[in-house]
Amino acid sequence: MPSLRQIKTVAMEAVRAAGQVLMAGFGQPQAVEDRLDHDLKLAADNRSEAAALAILQARFPDHEIVSEEKSVLNPGARFRWYLDPLDGTINYFLGQPYFCTCLACYHTPPEAGLKRPDPLGQPIAGVVYAPALSKCFEAVPGGPALCNERPIRTGLETRLSDAVIGFSFGSHPDTMQRMITVAALLVKQARKVRIFGATGLDLAHVASGGLSGLVQARVRVWDFAAARIIVEAAGGYFRAEENGGGSWGITAAAPGIAAELQDIMDLPSL
């Protein structure tokens, strides 16, 4: 069984390898492999994923890996990694520095049987690396949460009217309609609403106080698995609810505004 130190070391190596690949092509014309209605798939997604997977599979060949591009490798293993090699693909494509690699490790102990007390397993470590911003966020349950090896904490806001909330309209038509309604409430009640375009990095900035909160209605597990650990270790509120089809609704916040923000997401009319 690997030690926490081994897991953290490998996680850092993997995200930095992915980041090195991304930075090698950053700011240059990008090869587009697939054009979706509201997104792109780039060759850079696959190249950065391959770099991270090479390290994970060399060090832990029997671990499960859930990755955005390659789906699931070694399903059913006790140790499970969640990898998003390039979060913020559109930003990267446009030459904007707001993108990251997200990697988390979770574990299901033998006594848990087939049922995971946490739907993802027990969190072990999470890393969010934003190479173009020279920021590396990391945490293990119980903290401390770190950015570039310095402790971070969530914001001190106690009213939504003082808060800056990260946001996304998503790409599914039903999600867009729901989040239009949420946005109409937030722009009136929050100080500001911001859309940056990279869920993992948004969550890391909630952990460090750069954002007061984040709400999204339809994300994949690799979008939040790593940063969720960082937010909670930084003293923040985090809630994820599976809403079918492998997607999740998430709310993250400084503790002082968590109830107000969650109330908006829980409104039955939405």
Short mmCIF file of C-alpha atoms in Angstrom, two decimals:
data_model
loop_
_atom_site.label_atom_id
_atom_site.label_comp_id
_atom_site.label_asym_id
_atom_site.label_seq_id
_atom_site.Cartn_x
_atom_site.Cartn_y
_atom_site.Cartn_z
CA MET A 1 0.00 0.00 0.00
CA PRO A 2 1.55 3.34 -1.00
CA SER A 3 2.24 5.98 1.63
CA LEU A 4 0.66 9.42 1.56
CA ARG A 5 4.06 10.86 0.75
CA GLN A 6 4.40 8.57 -2.28
CA ILE A 7 0.94 9.48 -3.52
CA LYS A 8 1.58 13.21 -3.17
CA THR A 9 4.97 12.95 -4.87
CA VAL A 10 3.56 11.05 -7.83
CA ALA A 11 0.59 13.41 -8.10
CA MET A 12 2.91 16.41 -8.26
CA GLU A 13 5.10 14.73 -10.86
CA ALA A 14 2.10 13.85 -13.00
CA VAL A 15 0.52 17.32 -13.05
CA ARG A 16 3.86 19.00 -13.70
CA ALA A 17 4.51 16.61 -16.61
CA ALA A 18 1.10 17.51 -18.06
CA GLY A 19 1.78 21.19 -17.45
CA GLN A 20 5.12 20.99 -19.24
CA VAL A 21 3.39 19.56 -22.30
CA LEU A 22 0.75 22.28 -22.20
CA MET A 23 3.24 25.10 -21.84
CA ALA A 24 5.31 23.78 -24.74
CA GLY A 25 2.37 24.50 -27.04
CA PHE A 26 0.78 27.42 -25.24
CA GLY A 27 0.19 30.51 -27.36
CA GLN A 28 0.63 28.63 -30.61
CA PRO A 29 -2.00 27.49 -33.14
CA GLN A 30 -3.79 24.44 -31.75
CA ALA A 31 -4.78 21.24 -33.56
CA VAL A 32 -8.52 20.73 -33.08
CA GLU A 33 -9.57 17.08 -32.90
CA ASP A 34 -13.29 17.61 -32.30
CA ARG A 35 -15.65 20.58 -32.41
CA LEU A 36 -18.59 20.37 -30.03
CA ASP A 37 -21.54 22.74 -29.74
CA HIS A 38 -19.97 24.71 -26.91
CA ASP A 39 -16.49 23.23 -26.55
CA LEU A 40 -13.42 21.95 -28.36
CA LYS A 41 -11.22 18.90 -28.03
CA LEU A 42 -7.58 19.63 -28.77
CA ALA A 43 -4.59 17.45 -29.48
CA ALA A 44 -3.13 19.16 -26.39
CA ASP A 45 -5.80 17.48 -24.23
CA ASN A 46 -4.56 14.05 -25.30
CA ARG A 47 -0.85 14.91 -25.18
CA SER A 48 -1.05 16.28 -21.65
CA GLU A 49 -3.16 13.34 -20.54
CA ALA A 50 -0.61 10.89 -21.96
CA ALA A 51 2.18 12.60 -20.03
CA ALA A 52 0.29 12.35 -16.73
CA LEU A 53 -0.90 8.78 -17.37
CA ALA A 54 2.62 7.60 -18.15
CA ILE A 55 3.74 8.58 -14.66
CA LEU A 56 0.66 7.25 -12.85
CA GLN A 57 0.74 3.89 -14.64
CA ALA A 58 4.50 3.48 -14.18
CA ARG A 59 4.29 4.09 -10.43
CA PHE A 60 0.89 2.55 -9.68
CA PRO A 61 0.03 0.11 -12.49
CA ASP A 62 -2.78 -1.55 -10.52
CA HIS A 63 -4.62 1.67 -9.58
CA GLU A 64 -7.86 2.72 -11.24
CA ILE A 65 -7.72 5.93 -13.27
CA VAL A 66 -10.80 7.90 -14.30
CA SER A 67 -9.70 10.42 -16.92
CA GLU A 68 -11.59 12.81 -19.16
CA GLU A 69 -10.07 11.56 -22.40
CA LYS A 70 -9.35 7.87 -21.73
CA SER A 71 -12.38 7.02 -19.55
CA VAL A 72 -11.67 4.32 -16.93
CA LEU A 73 -8.50 2.24 -16.62
CA ASN A 74 -8.27 -0.73 -14.17
CA PRO A 75 -11.88 -0.40 -12.95
CA GLY A 76 -12.66 -1.65 -9.46
CA ALA A 77 -9.25 -1.04 -7.86
CA ARG A 78 -9.15 0.21 -4.26
CA PHE A 79 -7.13 3.29 -5.22
CA ARG A 80 -8.80 5.54 -7.77
CA TRP A 81 -7.33 8.58 -9.52
CA TYR A 82 -9.41 11.32 -11.15
CA LEU A 83 -7.59 13.24 -13.89
CA ASP A 84 -8.52 16.26 -15.99
CA PRO A 85 -5.40 16.93 -18.06
CA LEU A 86 -6.59 20.26 -19.48
CA ASP A 87 -9.34 22.09 -17.64
CA GLY A 88 -10.09 25.32 -19.49
CA THR A 89 -9.60 24.07 -23.04
CA ILE A 90 -11.22 27.11 -24.71
CA ASN A 91 -9.01 29.47 -22.69
CA TYR A 92 -5.94 27.47 -23.72
CA PHE A 93 -7.04 27.49 -27.35
CA LEU A 94 -7.39 31.30 -27.25
CA GLY A 95 -4.00 31.79 -25.58
CA GLN A 96 -5.55 32.79 -22.25
CA PRO A 97 -3.52 31.64 -19.21
CA TYR A 98 -6.53 30.53 -17.13
CA PHE A 99 -6.28 26.73 -17.45
CA CYS A 100 -5.01 23.90 -15.29
CA THR A 101 -4.44 20.19 -14.76
CA CYS A 102 -6.46 18.55 -11.97
CA LEU A 103 -5.51 15.26 -10.31
CA ALA A 104 -6.91 13.55 -7.21
CA CYS A 105 -6.46 10.23 -5.46
CA TYR A 106 -9.25 8.50 -3.54
CA HIS A 107 -9.33 5.15 -1.75
CA THR A 108 -11.96 2.58 -0.84
CA PRO A 109 -10.86 0.47 2.16
CA PRO A 110 -11.61 -3.27 2.12
CA GLU A 111 -14.10 -2.98 4.98
CA ALA A 112 -16.26 -0.71 2.83
CA GLY A 113 -17.06 -3.62 0.51
CA LEU A 114 -18.54 -2.50 -2.78
CA LYS A 115 -20.23 0.52 -1.25
CA ARG A 116 -18.20 3.71 -1.00
CA PRO A 117 -19.19 5.87 2.06
CA ASP A 118 -18.21 8.81 -0.11
CA PRO A 119 -19.46 8.30 -3.70
CA LEU A 120 -15.94 8.93 -4.97
CA GLY A 121 -14.16 7.00 -2.22
CA GLN A 122 -12.19 8.41 0.70
CA PRO A 123 -10.18 11.46 -0.41
CA ILE A 124 -6.41 11.07 -0.12
CA ALA A 125 -4.84 14.01 -1.98
CA GLY A 126 -5.74 16.64 -4.56
CA VAL A 127 -3.60 18.86 -6.79
CA VAL A 128 -4.57 21.66 -9.19
CA TYR A 129 -1.69 23.00 -11.27
CA ALA A 130 -2.01 26.17 -13.35
CA PRO A 131 1.33 26.34 -15.18
CA ALA A 132 0.76 29.61 -17.05
CA LEU A 133 -0.08 31.31 -13.75
CA SER A 134 2.76 29.59 -11.86
CA LYS A 135 0.30 28.33 -9.24
CA CYS A 136 0.16 24.87 -7.73
CA PHE A 137 -2.64 24.18 -5.25
CA GLU A 138 -2.54 21.01 -3.13
CA ALA A 139 -4.15 19.48 -0.07
CA VAL A 140 -4.86 16.34 1.88
CA PRO A 141 -7.96 15.92 4.06
CA GLY A 142 -7.57 17.86 7.28
CA GLY A 143 -5.22 20.35 5.69
CA PRO A 144 -3.36 22.46 5.37
CA ALA A 145 -4.37 23.57 1.90
CA LEU A 146 -1.42 25.10 0.08
CA CYS A 147 -0.68 27.27 -2.93
CA ASN A 148 2.98 27.17 -3.92
CA GLU A 149 3.65 25.58 -0.50
CA ARG A 150 2.07 28.46 1.41
CA PRO A 151 -1.12 27.94 3.48
CA ILE A 152 -4.38 29.25 2.05
CA ARG A 153 -7.85 29.78 3.52
CA THR A 154 -11.26 30.58 2.12
CA GLY A 155 -12.62 34.13 2.29
CA LEU A 156 -14.17 35.81 5.31
CA GLU A 157 -17.34 37.06 3.60
CA THR A 158 -20.48 36.66 5.69
CA ARG A 159 -23.03 38.11 3.26
CA LEU A 160 -23.72 37.24 -0.35
CA SER A 161 -23.86 40.96 -1.06
CA ASP A 162 -20.11 41.09 -0.34
CA ALA A 163 -19.28 38.01 -2.40
CA VAL A 164 -17.74 37.43 -5.83
CA ILE A 165 -19.18 34.22 -7.25
CA GLY A 166 -17.68 32.05 -9.98
CA PHE A 167 -20.21 30.73 -12.45
CA SER A 168 -20.82 28.78 -15.64
CA PHE A 169 -23.83 28.46 -17.92
CA GLY A 170 -22.68 24.98 -18.97
CA SER A 171 -23.20 23.47 -22.41
CA HIS A 172 -26.40 21.40 -22.10
CA PRO A 173 -29.61 23.26 -23.11
CA ASP A 174 -31.46 22.37 -19.90
CA THR A 175 -28.46 23.43 -17.82
CA MET A 176 -28.21 26.74 -19.64
CA GLN A 177 -31.84 27.51 -18.96
CA ARG A 178 -31.49 26.66 -15.28
CA MET A 179 -28.34 28.72 -14.88
CA ILE A 180 -29.87 31.72 -16.64
CA THR A 181 -32.36 31.79 -13.77
CA VAL A 182 -29.58 31.37 -11.19
CA ALA A 183 -27.59 34.16 -12.83
CA ALA A 184 -30.59 36.51 -12.65
CA LEU A 185 -30.67 35.99 -8.88
CA LEU A 186 -26.92 36.17 -8.34
CA VAL A 187 -26.35 39.39 -10.30
CA LYS A 188 -28.85 41.08 -7.99
CA GLN A 189 -27.70 39.54 -4.72
CA ALA A 190 -23.92 39.10 -5.06
CA ARG A 191 -21.33 41.84 -5.38
CA LYS A 192 -20.12 40.38 -8.69
CA VAL A 193 -20.51 37.25 -10.83
CA ARG A 194 -17.52 36.05 -12.83
CA ILE A 195 -17.07 33.41 -15.54
CA PHE A 196 -13.46 32.29 -15.94
CA GLY A 197 -13.90 28.98 -17.75
CA ALA A 198 -11.95 26.39 -15.72
CA THR A 199 -13.87 24.67 -12.92
CA GLY A 200 -10.89 23.19 -11.08
CA LEU A 201 -9.04 26.48 -11.00
CA ASP A 202 -12.18 28.35 -9.97
CA LEU A 203 -12.54 25.99 -7.03
CA ALA A 204 -8.89 26.42 -6.10
CA HIS A 205 -9.48 30.16 -6.01
CA VAL A 206 -12.46 29.64 -3.72
CA ALA A 207 -10.04 27.78 -1.44
CA SER A 208 -7.57 30.67 -1.50
CA GLY A 209 -10.14 33.46 -1.14
CA GLY A 210 -9.76 34.74 -4.70
CA LEU A 211 -13.42 33.86 -5.23
CA SER A 212 -16.09 33.77 -2.53
CA GLY A 213 -17.93 30.85 -4.10
CA LEU A 214 -18.70 28.83 -7.20
CA VAL A 215 -21.90 27.28 -8.53
CA GLN A 216 -22.29 24.93 -11.49
CA ALA A 217 -25.18 22.69 -12.43
CA ARG A 218 -23.57 20.04 -14.64
CA VAL A 219 -19.91 19.06 -14.33
CA ARG A 220 -17.97 15.79 -14.49
CA VAL A 221 -16.25 14.21 -11.54
CA TRP A 222 -12.75 14.96 -12.87
CA ASP A 223 -13.66 18.66 -12.91
CA PHE A 224 -14.00 18.85 -9.13
CA ALA A 225 -12.51 15.75 -7.45
CA ALA A 226 -9.11 17.34 -6.82
CA ALA A 227 -10.21 20.88 -5.97
CA ARG A 228 -12.95 19.63 -3.66
CA ILE A 229 -10.22 18.30 -1.35
CA ILE A 230 -8.44 21.66 -1.47
CA VAL A 231 -11.60 23.66 -0.73
CA GLU A 232 -12.50 21.52 2.27
CA ALA A 233 -8.93 21.55 3.62
CA ALA A 234 -8.97 25.36 3.35
CA GLY A 235 -12.05 25.50 5.59
CA GLY A 236 -14.57 25.95 2.81
CA TYR A 237 -17.99 24.50 2.14
CA PHE A 238 -18.39 22.03 -0.70
CA ARG A 239 -21.41 20.08 -1.88
CA ALA A 240 -21.77 17.85 -4.92
CA GLU A 241 -24.96 16.13 -5.98
CA GLU A 242 -25.14 13.60 -8.79
CA ASN A 243 -27.89 14.54 -11.22
CA GLY A 244 -27.78 11.69 -13.71
CA GLY A 245 -25.76 10.78 -16.76
CA GLY A 246 -22.49 11.02 -14.87
CA SER A 247 -22.86 14.74 -14.21
CA TRP A 248 -22.92 16.62 -10.91
CA GLY A 249 -24.18 19.91 -9.56
CA ILE A 250 -21.67 21.61 -7.27
CA THR A 251 -21.61 24.47 -4.80
CA ALA A 252 -18.43 25.69 -3.11
CA ALA A 253 -18.15 28.70 -0.84
CA ALA A 254 -16.53 30.52 1.99
CA PRO A 255 -18.39 29.20 5.06
CA GLY A 256 -19.96 32.56 5.86
CA ILE A 257 -21.99 32.66 2.63
CA ALA A 258 -22.51 28.94 2.07
CA ALA A 259 -26.11 28.84 3.29
CA GLU A 260 -27.22 31.81 1.16
CA LEU A 261 -25.55 30.43 -1.94
CA GLN A 262 -26.86 26.90 -1.45
CA ASP A 263 -30.37 28.22 -0.91
CA ILE A 264 -30.31 29.75 -4.38
CA MET A 265 -29.16 26.49 -5.96
CA ASP A 266 -31.84 24.56 -4.02
CA LEU A 267 -34.81 26.68 -5.07
CA PRO A 268 -37.48 24.26 -6.32
CA SER A 269 -38.46 26.52 -9.21
CA LEU A 270 -35.00 26.23 -10.77
#
